[in-house]
Coordinates of C-alpha atoms and ligand atoms in Angstrom, one line a residue:
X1 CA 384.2 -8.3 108.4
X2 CA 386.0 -11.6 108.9
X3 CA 384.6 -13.9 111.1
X4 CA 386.2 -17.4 109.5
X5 CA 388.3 -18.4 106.7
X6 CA 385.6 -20.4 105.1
X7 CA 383.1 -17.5 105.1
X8 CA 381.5 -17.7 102.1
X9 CA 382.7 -14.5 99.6
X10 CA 379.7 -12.4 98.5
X11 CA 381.7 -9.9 97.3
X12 CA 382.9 -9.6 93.7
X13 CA 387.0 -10.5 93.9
X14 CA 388.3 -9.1 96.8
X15 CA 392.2 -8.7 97.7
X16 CA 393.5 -11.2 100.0
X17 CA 396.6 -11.9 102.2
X18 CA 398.1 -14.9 103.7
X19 CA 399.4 -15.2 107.4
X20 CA 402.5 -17.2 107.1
X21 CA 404.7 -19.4 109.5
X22 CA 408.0 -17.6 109.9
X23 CA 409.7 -20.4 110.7
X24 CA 409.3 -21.9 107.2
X25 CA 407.3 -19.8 105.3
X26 CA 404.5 -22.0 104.7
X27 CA 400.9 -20.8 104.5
X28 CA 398.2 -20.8 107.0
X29 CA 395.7 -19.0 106.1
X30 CA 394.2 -16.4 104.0
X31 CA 392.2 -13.6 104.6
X32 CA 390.9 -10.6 102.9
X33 CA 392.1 -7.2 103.3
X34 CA 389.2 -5.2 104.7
X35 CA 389.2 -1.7 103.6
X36 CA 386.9 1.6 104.8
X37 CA 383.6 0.0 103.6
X38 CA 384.0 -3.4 105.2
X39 CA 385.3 -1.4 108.7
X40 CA 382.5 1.2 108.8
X41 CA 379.7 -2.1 107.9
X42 CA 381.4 -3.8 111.1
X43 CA 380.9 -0.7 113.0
X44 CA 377.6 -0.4 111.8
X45 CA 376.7 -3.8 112.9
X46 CA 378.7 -2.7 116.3
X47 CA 376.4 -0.4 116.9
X48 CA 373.1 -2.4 116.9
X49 CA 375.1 -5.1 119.1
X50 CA 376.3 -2.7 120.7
X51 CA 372.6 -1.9 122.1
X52 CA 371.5 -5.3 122.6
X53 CA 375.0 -6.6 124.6
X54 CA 374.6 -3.2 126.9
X55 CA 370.9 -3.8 127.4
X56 CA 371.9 -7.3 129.3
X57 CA 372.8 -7.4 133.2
X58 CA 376.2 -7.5 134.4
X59 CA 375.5 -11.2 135.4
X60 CA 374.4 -12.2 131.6
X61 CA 377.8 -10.7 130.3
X62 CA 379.5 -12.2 133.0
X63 CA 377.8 -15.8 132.4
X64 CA 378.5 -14.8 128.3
X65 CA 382.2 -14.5 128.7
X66 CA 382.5 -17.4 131.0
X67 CA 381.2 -19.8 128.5
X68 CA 383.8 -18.0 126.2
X69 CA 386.5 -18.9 128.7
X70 CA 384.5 -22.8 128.7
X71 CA 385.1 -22.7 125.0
X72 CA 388.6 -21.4 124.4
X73 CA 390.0 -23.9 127.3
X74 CA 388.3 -26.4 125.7
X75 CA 389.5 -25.6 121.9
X76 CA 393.0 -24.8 123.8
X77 CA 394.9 -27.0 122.1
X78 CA 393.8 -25.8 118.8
X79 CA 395.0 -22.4 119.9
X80 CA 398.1 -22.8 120.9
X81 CA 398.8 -24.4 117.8
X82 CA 397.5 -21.6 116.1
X83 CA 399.9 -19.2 117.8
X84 CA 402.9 -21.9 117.6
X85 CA 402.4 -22.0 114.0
X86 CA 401.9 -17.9 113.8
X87 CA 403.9 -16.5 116.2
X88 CA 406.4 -18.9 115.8
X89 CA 407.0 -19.3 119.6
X90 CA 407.3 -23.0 121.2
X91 CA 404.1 -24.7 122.0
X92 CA 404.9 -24.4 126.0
X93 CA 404.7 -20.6 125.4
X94 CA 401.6 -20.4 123.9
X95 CA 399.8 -22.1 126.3
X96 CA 401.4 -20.2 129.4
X97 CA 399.8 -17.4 127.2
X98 CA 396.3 -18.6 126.5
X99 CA 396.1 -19.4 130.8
X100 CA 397.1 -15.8 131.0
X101 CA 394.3 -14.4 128.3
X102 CA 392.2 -16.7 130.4
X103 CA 392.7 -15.5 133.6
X104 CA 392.2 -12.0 132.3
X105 CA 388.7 -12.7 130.7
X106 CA 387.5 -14.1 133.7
X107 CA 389.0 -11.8 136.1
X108 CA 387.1 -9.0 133.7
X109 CA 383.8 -11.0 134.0
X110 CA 383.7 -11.5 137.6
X111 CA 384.8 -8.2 138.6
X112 CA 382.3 -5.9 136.0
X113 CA 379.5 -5.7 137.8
X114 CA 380.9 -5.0 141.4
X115 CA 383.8 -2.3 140.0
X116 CA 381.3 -0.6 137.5
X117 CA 378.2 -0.5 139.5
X118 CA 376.4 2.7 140.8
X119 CA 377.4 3.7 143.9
X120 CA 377.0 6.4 146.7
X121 CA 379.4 9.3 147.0
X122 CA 379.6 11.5 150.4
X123 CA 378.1 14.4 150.0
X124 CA 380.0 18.3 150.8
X125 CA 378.7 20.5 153.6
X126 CA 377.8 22.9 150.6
X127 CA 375.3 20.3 149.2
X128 CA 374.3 18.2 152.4
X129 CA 370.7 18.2 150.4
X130 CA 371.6 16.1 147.7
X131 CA 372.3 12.5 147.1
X132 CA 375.4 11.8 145.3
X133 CA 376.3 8.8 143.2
X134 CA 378.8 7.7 140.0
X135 CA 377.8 5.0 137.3
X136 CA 380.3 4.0 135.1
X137 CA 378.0 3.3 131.3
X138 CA 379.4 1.1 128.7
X139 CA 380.9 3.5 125.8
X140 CA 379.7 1.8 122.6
X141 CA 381.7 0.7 120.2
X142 CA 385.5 -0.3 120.7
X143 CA 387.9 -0.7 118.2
X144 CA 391.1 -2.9 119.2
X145 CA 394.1 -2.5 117.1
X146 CA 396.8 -5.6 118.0
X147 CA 400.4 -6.5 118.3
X148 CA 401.7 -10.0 117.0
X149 CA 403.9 -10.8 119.9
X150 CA 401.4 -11.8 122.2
X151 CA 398.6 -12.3 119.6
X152 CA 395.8 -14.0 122.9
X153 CA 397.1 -12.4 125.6
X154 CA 397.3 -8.5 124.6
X155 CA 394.2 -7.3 122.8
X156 CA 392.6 -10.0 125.6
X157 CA 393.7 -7.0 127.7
X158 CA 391.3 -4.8 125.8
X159 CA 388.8 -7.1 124.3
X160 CA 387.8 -8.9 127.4
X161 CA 387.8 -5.5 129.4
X162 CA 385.8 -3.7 127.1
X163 CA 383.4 -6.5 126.8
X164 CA 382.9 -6.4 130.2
X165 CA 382.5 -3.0 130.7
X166 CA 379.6 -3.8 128.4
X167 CA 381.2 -2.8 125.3
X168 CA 380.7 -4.7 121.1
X169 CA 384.1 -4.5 120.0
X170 CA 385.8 -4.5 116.5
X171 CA 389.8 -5.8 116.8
X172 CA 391.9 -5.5 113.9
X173 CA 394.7 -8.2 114.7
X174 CA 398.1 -7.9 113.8
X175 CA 398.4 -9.0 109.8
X176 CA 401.3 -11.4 111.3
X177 CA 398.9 -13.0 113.3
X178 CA 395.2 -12.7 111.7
X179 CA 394.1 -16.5 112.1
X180 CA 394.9 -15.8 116.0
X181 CA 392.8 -13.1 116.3
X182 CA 390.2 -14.4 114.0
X183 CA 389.8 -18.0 116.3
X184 CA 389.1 -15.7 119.4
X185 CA 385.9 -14.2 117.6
X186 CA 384.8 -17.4 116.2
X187 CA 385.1 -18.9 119.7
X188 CA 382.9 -15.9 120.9
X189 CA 380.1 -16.8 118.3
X190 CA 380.8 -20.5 119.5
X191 CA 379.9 -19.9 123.0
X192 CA 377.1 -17.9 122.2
X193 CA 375.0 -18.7 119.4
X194 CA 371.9 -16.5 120.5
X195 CA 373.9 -13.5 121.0
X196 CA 373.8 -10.6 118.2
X197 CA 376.5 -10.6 115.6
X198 CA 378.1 -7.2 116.0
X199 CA 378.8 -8.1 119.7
X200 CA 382.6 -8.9 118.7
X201 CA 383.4 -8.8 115.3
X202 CA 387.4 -9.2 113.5
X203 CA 388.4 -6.8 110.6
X204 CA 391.5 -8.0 109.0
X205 CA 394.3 -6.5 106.6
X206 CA 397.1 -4.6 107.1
X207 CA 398.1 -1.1 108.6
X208 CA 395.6 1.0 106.7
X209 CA 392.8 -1.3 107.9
X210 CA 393.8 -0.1 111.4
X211 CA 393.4 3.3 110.0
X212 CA 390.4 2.7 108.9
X213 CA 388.7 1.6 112.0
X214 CA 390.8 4.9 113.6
X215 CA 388.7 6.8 111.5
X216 CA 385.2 4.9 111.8
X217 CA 383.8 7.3 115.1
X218 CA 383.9 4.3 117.4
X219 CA 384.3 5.7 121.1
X220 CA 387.3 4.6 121.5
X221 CA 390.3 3.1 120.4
X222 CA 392.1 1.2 122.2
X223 CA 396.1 0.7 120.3
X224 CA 398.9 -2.0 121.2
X225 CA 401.8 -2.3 119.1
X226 CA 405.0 0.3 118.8
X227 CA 404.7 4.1 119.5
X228 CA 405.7 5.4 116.2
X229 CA 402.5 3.4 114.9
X230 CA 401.2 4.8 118.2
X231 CA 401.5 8.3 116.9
X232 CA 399.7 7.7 114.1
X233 CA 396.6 5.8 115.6
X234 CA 396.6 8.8 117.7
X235 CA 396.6 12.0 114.6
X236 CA 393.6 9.7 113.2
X237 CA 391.3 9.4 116.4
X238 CA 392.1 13.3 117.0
X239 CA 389.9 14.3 113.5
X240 CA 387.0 12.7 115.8
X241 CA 388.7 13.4 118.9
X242 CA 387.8 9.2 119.8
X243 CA 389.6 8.6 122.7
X244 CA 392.3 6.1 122.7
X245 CA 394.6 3.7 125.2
X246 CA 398.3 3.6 124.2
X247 CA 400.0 0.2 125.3
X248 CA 403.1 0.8 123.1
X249 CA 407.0 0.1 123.1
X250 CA 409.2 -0.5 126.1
X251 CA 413.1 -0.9 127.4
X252 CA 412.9 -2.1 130.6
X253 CA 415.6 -2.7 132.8
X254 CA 416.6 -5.2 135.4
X255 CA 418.5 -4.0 138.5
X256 CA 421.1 -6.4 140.3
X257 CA 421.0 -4.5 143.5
X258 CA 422.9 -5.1 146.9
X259 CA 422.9 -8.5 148.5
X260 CA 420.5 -10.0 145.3
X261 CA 420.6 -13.8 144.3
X262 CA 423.1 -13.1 141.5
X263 CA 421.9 -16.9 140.1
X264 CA 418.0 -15.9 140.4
X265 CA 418.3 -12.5 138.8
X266 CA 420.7 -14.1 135.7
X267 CA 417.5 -16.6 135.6
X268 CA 415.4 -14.0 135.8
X269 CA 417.4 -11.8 133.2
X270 CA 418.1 -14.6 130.5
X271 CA 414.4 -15.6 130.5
X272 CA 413.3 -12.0 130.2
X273 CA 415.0 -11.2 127.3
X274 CA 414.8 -14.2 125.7
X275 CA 411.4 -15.6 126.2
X276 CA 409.5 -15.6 122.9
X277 CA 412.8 -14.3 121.0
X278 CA 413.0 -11.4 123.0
X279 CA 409.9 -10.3 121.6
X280 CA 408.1 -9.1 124.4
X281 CA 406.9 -5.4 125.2
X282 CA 407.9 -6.2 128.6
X283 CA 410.8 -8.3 128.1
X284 CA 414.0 -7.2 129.8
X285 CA 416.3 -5.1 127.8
X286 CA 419.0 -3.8 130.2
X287 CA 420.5 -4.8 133.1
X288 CA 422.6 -2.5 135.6
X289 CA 424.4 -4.8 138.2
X290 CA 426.1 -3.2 141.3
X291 CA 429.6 -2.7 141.9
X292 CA 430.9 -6.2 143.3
X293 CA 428.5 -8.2 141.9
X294 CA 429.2 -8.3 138.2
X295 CA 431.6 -10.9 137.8
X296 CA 429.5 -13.6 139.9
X297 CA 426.4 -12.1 137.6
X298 CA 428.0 -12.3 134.2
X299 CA 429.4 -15.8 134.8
X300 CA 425.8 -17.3 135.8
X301 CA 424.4 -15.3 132.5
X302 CA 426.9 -17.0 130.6
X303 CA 426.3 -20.6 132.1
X304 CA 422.5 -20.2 131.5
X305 CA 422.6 -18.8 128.4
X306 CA 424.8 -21.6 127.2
X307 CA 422.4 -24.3 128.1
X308 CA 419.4 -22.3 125.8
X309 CA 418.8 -23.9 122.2
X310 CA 417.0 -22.0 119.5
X311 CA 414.6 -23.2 116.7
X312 CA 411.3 -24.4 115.5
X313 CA 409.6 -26.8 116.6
X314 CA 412.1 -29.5 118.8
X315 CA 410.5 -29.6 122.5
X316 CA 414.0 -28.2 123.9
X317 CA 414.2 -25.5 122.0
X318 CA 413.0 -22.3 124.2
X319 CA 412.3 -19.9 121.6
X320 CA 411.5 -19.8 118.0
X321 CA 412.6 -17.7 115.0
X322 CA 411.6 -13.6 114.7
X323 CA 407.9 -13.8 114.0
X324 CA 408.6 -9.9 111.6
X325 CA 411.4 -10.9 109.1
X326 CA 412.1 -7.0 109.4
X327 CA 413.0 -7.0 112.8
X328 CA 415.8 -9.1 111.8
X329 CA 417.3 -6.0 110.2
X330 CA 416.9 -3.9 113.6
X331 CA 418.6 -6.6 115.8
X332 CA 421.4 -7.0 114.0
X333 CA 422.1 -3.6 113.7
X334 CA 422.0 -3.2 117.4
X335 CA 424.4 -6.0 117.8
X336 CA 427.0 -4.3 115.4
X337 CA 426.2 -0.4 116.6
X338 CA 426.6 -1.8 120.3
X339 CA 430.1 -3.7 119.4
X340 CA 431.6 -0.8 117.1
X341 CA 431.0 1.5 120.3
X342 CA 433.3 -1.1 122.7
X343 CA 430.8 -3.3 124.1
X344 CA 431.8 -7.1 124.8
X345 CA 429.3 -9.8 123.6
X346 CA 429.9 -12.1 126.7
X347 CA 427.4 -14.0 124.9
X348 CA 427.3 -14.4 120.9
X349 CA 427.9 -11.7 118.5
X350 CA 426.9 -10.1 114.9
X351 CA 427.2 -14.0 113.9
X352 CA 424.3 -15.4 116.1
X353 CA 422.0 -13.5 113.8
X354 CA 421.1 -16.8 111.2
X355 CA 417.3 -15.6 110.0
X356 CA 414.6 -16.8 111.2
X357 CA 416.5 -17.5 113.7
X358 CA 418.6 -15.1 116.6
X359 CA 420.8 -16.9 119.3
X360 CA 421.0 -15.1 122.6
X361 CA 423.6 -12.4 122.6
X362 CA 424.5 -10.8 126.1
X363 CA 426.7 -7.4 125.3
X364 CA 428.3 -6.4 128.4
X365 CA 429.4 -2.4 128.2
X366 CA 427.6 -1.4 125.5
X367 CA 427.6 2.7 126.0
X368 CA 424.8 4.3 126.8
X369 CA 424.3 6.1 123.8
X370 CA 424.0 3.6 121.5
X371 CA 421.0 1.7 120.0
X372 CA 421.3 -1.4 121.8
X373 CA 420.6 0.5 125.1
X374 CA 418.0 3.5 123.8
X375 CA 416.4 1.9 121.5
X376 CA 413.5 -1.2 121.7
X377 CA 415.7 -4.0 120.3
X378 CA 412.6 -6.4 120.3
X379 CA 414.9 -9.2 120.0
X380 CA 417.0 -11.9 122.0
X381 CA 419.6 -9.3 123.1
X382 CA 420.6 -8.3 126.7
X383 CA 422.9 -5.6 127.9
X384 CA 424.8 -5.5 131.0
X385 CA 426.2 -2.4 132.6
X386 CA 428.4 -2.5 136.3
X387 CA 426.7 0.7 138.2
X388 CA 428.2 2.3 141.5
X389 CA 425.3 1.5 143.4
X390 CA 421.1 1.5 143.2
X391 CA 421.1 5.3 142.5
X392 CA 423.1 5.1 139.7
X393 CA 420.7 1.9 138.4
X394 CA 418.1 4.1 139.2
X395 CA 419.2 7.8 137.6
X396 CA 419.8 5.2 134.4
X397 CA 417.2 2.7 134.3
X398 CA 415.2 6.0 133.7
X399 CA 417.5 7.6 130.8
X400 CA 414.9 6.5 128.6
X401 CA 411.5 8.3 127.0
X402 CA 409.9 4.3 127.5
X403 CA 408.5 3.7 131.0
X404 CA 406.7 0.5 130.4
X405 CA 408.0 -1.9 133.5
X406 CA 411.3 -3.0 135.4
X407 CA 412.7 -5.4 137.9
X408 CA 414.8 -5.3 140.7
X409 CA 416.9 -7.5 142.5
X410 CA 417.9 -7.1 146.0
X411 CA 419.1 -9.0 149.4
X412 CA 415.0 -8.4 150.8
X413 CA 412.2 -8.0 148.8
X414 CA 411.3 -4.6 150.8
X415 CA 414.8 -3.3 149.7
X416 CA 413.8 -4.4 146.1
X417 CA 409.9 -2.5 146.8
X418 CA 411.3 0.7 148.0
X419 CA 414.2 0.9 144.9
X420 CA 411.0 0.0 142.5
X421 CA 409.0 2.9 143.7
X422 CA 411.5 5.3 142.1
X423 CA 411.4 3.8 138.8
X424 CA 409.4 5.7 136.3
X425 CA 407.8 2.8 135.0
X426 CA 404.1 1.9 134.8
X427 CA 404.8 -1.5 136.7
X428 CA 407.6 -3.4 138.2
X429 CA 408.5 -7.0 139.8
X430 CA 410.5 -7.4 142.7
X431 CA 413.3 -10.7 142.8
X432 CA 411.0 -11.6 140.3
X433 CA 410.4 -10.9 136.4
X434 CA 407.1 -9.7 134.4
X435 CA 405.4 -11.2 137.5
X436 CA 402.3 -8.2 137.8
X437 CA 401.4 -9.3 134.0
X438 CA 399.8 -12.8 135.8
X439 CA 398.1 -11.1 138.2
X440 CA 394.7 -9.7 136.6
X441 CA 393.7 -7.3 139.4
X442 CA 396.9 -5.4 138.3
X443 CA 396.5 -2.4 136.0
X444 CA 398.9 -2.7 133.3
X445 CA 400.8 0.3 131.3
X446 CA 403.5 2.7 131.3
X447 CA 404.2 5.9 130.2
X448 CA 405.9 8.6 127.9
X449 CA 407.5 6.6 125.0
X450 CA 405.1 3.5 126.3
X451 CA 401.8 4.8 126.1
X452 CA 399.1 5.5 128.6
X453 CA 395.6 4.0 130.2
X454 CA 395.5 0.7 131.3
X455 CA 393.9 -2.4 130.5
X456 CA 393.5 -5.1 133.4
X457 CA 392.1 -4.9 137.2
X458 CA 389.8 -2.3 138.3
X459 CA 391.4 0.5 135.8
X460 CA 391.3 -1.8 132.9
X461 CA 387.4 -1.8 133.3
X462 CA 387.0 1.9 134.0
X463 CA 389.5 2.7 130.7
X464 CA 386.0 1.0 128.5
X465 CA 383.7 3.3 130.9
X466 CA 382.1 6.6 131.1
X467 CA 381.6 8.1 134.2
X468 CA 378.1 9.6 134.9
X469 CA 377.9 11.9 138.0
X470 CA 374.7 12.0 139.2
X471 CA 372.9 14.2 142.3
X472 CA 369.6 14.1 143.4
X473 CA 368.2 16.9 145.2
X474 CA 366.7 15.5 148.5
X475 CA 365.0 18.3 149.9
X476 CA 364.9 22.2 150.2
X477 CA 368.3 23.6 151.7
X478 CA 367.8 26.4 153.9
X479 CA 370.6 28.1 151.9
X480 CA 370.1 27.8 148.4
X481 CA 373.0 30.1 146.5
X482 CA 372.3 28.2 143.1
X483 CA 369.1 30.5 142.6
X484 CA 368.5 34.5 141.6
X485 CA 366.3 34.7 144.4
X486 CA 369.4 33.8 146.2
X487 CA 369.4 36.5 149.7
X488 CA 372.4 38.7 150.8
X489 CA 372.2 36.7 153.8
X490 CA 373.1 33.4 152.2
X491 CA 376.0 34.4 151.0
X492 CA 377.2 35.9 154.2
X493 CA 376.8 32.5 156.1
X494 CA 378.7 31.0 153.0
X495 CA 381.4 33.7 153.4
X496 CA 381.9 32.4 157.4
X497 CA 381.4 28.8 156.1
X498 CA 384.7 29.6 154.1
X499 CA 386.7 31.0 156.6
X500 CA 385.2 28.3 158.9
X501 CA 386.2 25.3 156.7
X502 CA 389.0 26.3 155.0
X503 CA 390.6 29.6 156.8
X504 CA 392.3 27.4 159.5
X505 CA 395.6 25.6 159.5
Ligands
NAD601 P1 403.0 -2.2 115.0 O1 402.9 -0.8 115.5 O2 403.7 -2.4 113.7 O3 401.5 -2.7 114.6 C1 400.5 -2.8 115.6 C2 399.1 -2.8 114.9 O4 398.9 -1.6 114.3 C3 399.0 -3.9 113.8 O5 397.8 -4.5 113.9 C4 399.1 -3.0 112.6 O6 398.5 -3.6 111.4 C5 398.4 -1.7 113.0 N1 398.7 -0.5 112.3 C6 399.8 -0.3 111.5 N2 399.7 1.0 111.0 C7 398.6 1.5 111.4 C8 397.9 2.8 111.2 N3 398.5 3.7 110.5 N4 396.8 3.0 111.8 C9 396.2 2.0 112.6 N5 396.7 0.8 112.8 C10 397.9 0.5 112.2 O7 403.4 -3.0 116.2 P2 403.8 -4.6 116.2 O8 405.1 -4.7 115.4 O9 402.6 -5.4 115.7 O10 404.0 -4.9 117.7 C11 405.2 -4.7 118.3 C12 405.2 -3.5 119.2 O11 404.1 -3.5 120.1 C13 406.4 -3.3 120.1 O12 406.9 -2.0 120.1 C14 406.0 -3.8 121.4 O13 406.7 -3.2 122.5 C15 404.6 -3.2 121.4 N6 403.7 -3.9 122.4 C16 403.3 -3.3 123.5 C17 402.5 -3.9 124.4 C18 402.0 -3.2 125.7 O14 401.1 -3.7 126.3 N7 402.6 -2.0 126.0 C19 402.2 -5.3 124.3 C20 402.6 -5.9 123.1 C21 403.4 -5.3 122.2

């Protein structure tokens, strides 16, 4: 268990790792690789704080986690640094993502004790003598696995939720991005002193450190990063048959539909595919424009991408280098796959690929088979396809095993609302991009290829929950068929109660 770099070893020599700065290489920190004894001692120690952070009321947690939020807005600055330096994404972006974590972990907070409270069901005709109400318990112990992308933001999704929900959790941050994940625990012990230790605890390491806390019998996993890892996250927790939440991969599209802003949805399109690098699980992959509005389209994608600068650390740059020097690889190949099948790179080309560093690249035509448009690129590459008309966005924007999120464009929103409802996505934005991830009442997931459950609003909470049905018998029916001394005569009223209540159209 890791709870700060400084923590003082009391093991022997113990294998370390550093998080680096992709930008430059340089060193941050260093942290040791945890392996099956140091995950099961944290899950241990889970347990007992566990007990003692469920045994609070919903208004303790909630008071808790707000003077978590008081002391992560107040250490901010160091924060965003932290993720600057780690992600490698500009100092603007890092901040737009700690408000974001923030609004999550108080949205979670204020929200516990009203959505998970016990609460009175109607009763059936059957059972008119007993009381019926639901509870949702905390589950125990919750291990979150993390993504580097959005190192705050998405296990903030799970951590704050599960918290909450009055959860200890274990999180295993992405090894890109340890000393992110490892400020967000300190910060918890910060803000409360008095509380037990095993309330929120970091493991750190690599892949089989995930595995590790996969195989520890927590109660649940809850697993962000890509779906092949997915798939394995998921063959571990089935030995113990520990649930888990899948917020994997995506390739989400944009549609340019009839009578859209063509200049707001090129806004929308260049800055979601190129925000933090393209990196994003959420960020915009494809675009399918309608007939007649391409040429206007492409030509204000072309003027906005030419105005976008790439690069460390200069204030006008808007994104940074690739945080995973093997994504590189995958971009680039993409790029060349794409233009080897006949696409056009309106924008860039194989050459804008200068590692760390990717310039924007906008490949108009690419076919539909090829990598650029079935595969997660994960990287600051847009394609651009001229479709008959909103069907034919549609029918393609779903030609794909991810269903994470999408956008539409369209002359009114409620054009825009009704062509989102047929996307097979988890969640969409309409004349607007990645919009439902700032709103924290909004569940957030997709499905196939990108997962399933949901972390944030009312679903987020009940994903860290267990459900207890409860009935209370509040006095004797005159018809009691749940009995051997049940009477020939019950069960001919019940056989007319049938017919009765469900016999008639
Ligand atoms: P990844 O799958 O490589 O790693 C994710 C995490 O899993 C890391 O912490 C890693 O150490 C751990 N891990 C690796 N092997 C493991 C194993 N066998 N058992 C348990 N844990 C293991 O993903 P990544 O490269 O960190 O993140 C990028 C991916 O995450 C992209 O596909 C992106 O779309 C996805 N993502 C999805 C969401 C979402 O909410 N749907 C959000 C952010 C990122």
């Amino acid at each position: 268990m890791t709870t700060s770099v400084e923590s003082p070893a009391v093991q022997p020599v113990r294998e370390t790792f550093p998080s680096l700065n992709p930008a430059n290489g340089a060193e941050i920190a260093r942290y040791p690789v945890d392996g099956e004894p140091e995950v099961a001692d944290a899950v241990a120690r889970a347990r007992k704080g566990a007990e003692w952070w469920a045994a609070l009321t919903a208004g303790e947690r909630k008071r808790r986690l707000g003077a978590w939020a008081a002391t992560i807005t107040r250490d901010r600055r160091a924060l965003c640094e932290l993720v600057h330096e780690e992600n490698g994404k500009p100092r603007d972006d890092a901040f737009l993502e700690v408000l974001l974590a923030l609004e999550q972990l108080t949205w979670a907070a204020s929200h516990a004790g009203r959505v998970l409270r016990r609460r009175r069901v109607a009763g059936s005709l059957a059972m008119m003598n007993q009381a019926a109400t639901v509870e949702y318990h905390p589950l125990g112990v919750v291990g979150v696995i993390g993504p580097w992308n959005y190192p705050v933001f998405t296990p903030m999704g799970s951590i704050a939720y599960a918290l909450a929900a009055g959860n200890a959790v274990v999180f295993k941050p992405s090894e890109f991005t340890t000393a992110s994940g490892v400020f967000l625990a300190d910060s918890f012990a910060r803000a409360n002193p008095d509380a037990d230790t095993g309330v929120f605890q970091v493991v750190t390491g690599f892949g089989a450190t995930g595995a590790a806390l996969c195989s520890a019998r927590v109660d649940k996993v809850a697993f962000t990063g890509s779906s092949a890892t997915g798939r394995k996250v998921m063959a571990a927790c089935a030995q113990n048959l520990t649930p888990v939440l899948m917020e994997c991969g995506g390739k989400d599209a944009l549609i340019v539909a009839e009578g859209a802003d063509v200049k707001a949805a090129a806004d929308g399109a260049l800055w979601g595919a190129l925000a933090n690098a393209g990196q994003t699980c959420v960020g915009i992959e494809r675009v399918y424009v309608v007939k007649g509005l391409e040429d206007a389209f492409i030509d204000a994608i072309r003027e906005g991408a030419a105005e976008l600068k790439t690069g460390a650390d200069a204030e006008d740059r808007v994104y940074g280098p690739m945080t995973m020097p093997g994504q590189i690889d995958v971009v680039r190949r993409h790029i060349e796959d794409a233009i080897a099948k006949g696409a056009t790179a309106v924008v860039g080309g194989v050459d804008s690929v200068k590692p760390p560093f990717i310039d924007p690249v906008v490949l108009v035509d690419a076919p539909e088979d090829s990598a650029a448009v079935c595969e997660e690129t994960f990287g600051p590459t847009i394609t651009v396809r001229t479709v008959a008309d909103a069907d034919e966005a549609v029918r393609l924007a779903n030609a794909t095993e991810y269903g994470l999120s999408a956008s539409v464009y369209a002359g009114s929103a409620r054009r825009g609302a009704e062509i989102a409802r047929r996307l097979r996505t988890g969640m969409a934005s309409v004349n607007a991009v990645i919009a439902f991830a700032g709103v924290p009442g909004l569940p957030f997931g997709g499905v196939g290829e990108s997962g399933f459950g949901r972390t944030h609003g009312e679903d987020g909470l009940k994903e860290f929950a267990r459900a207890q049905s409860v009935t209370r018998k509040r006095f004797s029916a005159p018809l009691d068929p749940t009995t051997f001394r049940r009477s020939p005569a019950t069960m001919k009223v019940l056989d007319r109660y049938v017919t009765l209540r469900f016999g008639r159209k």
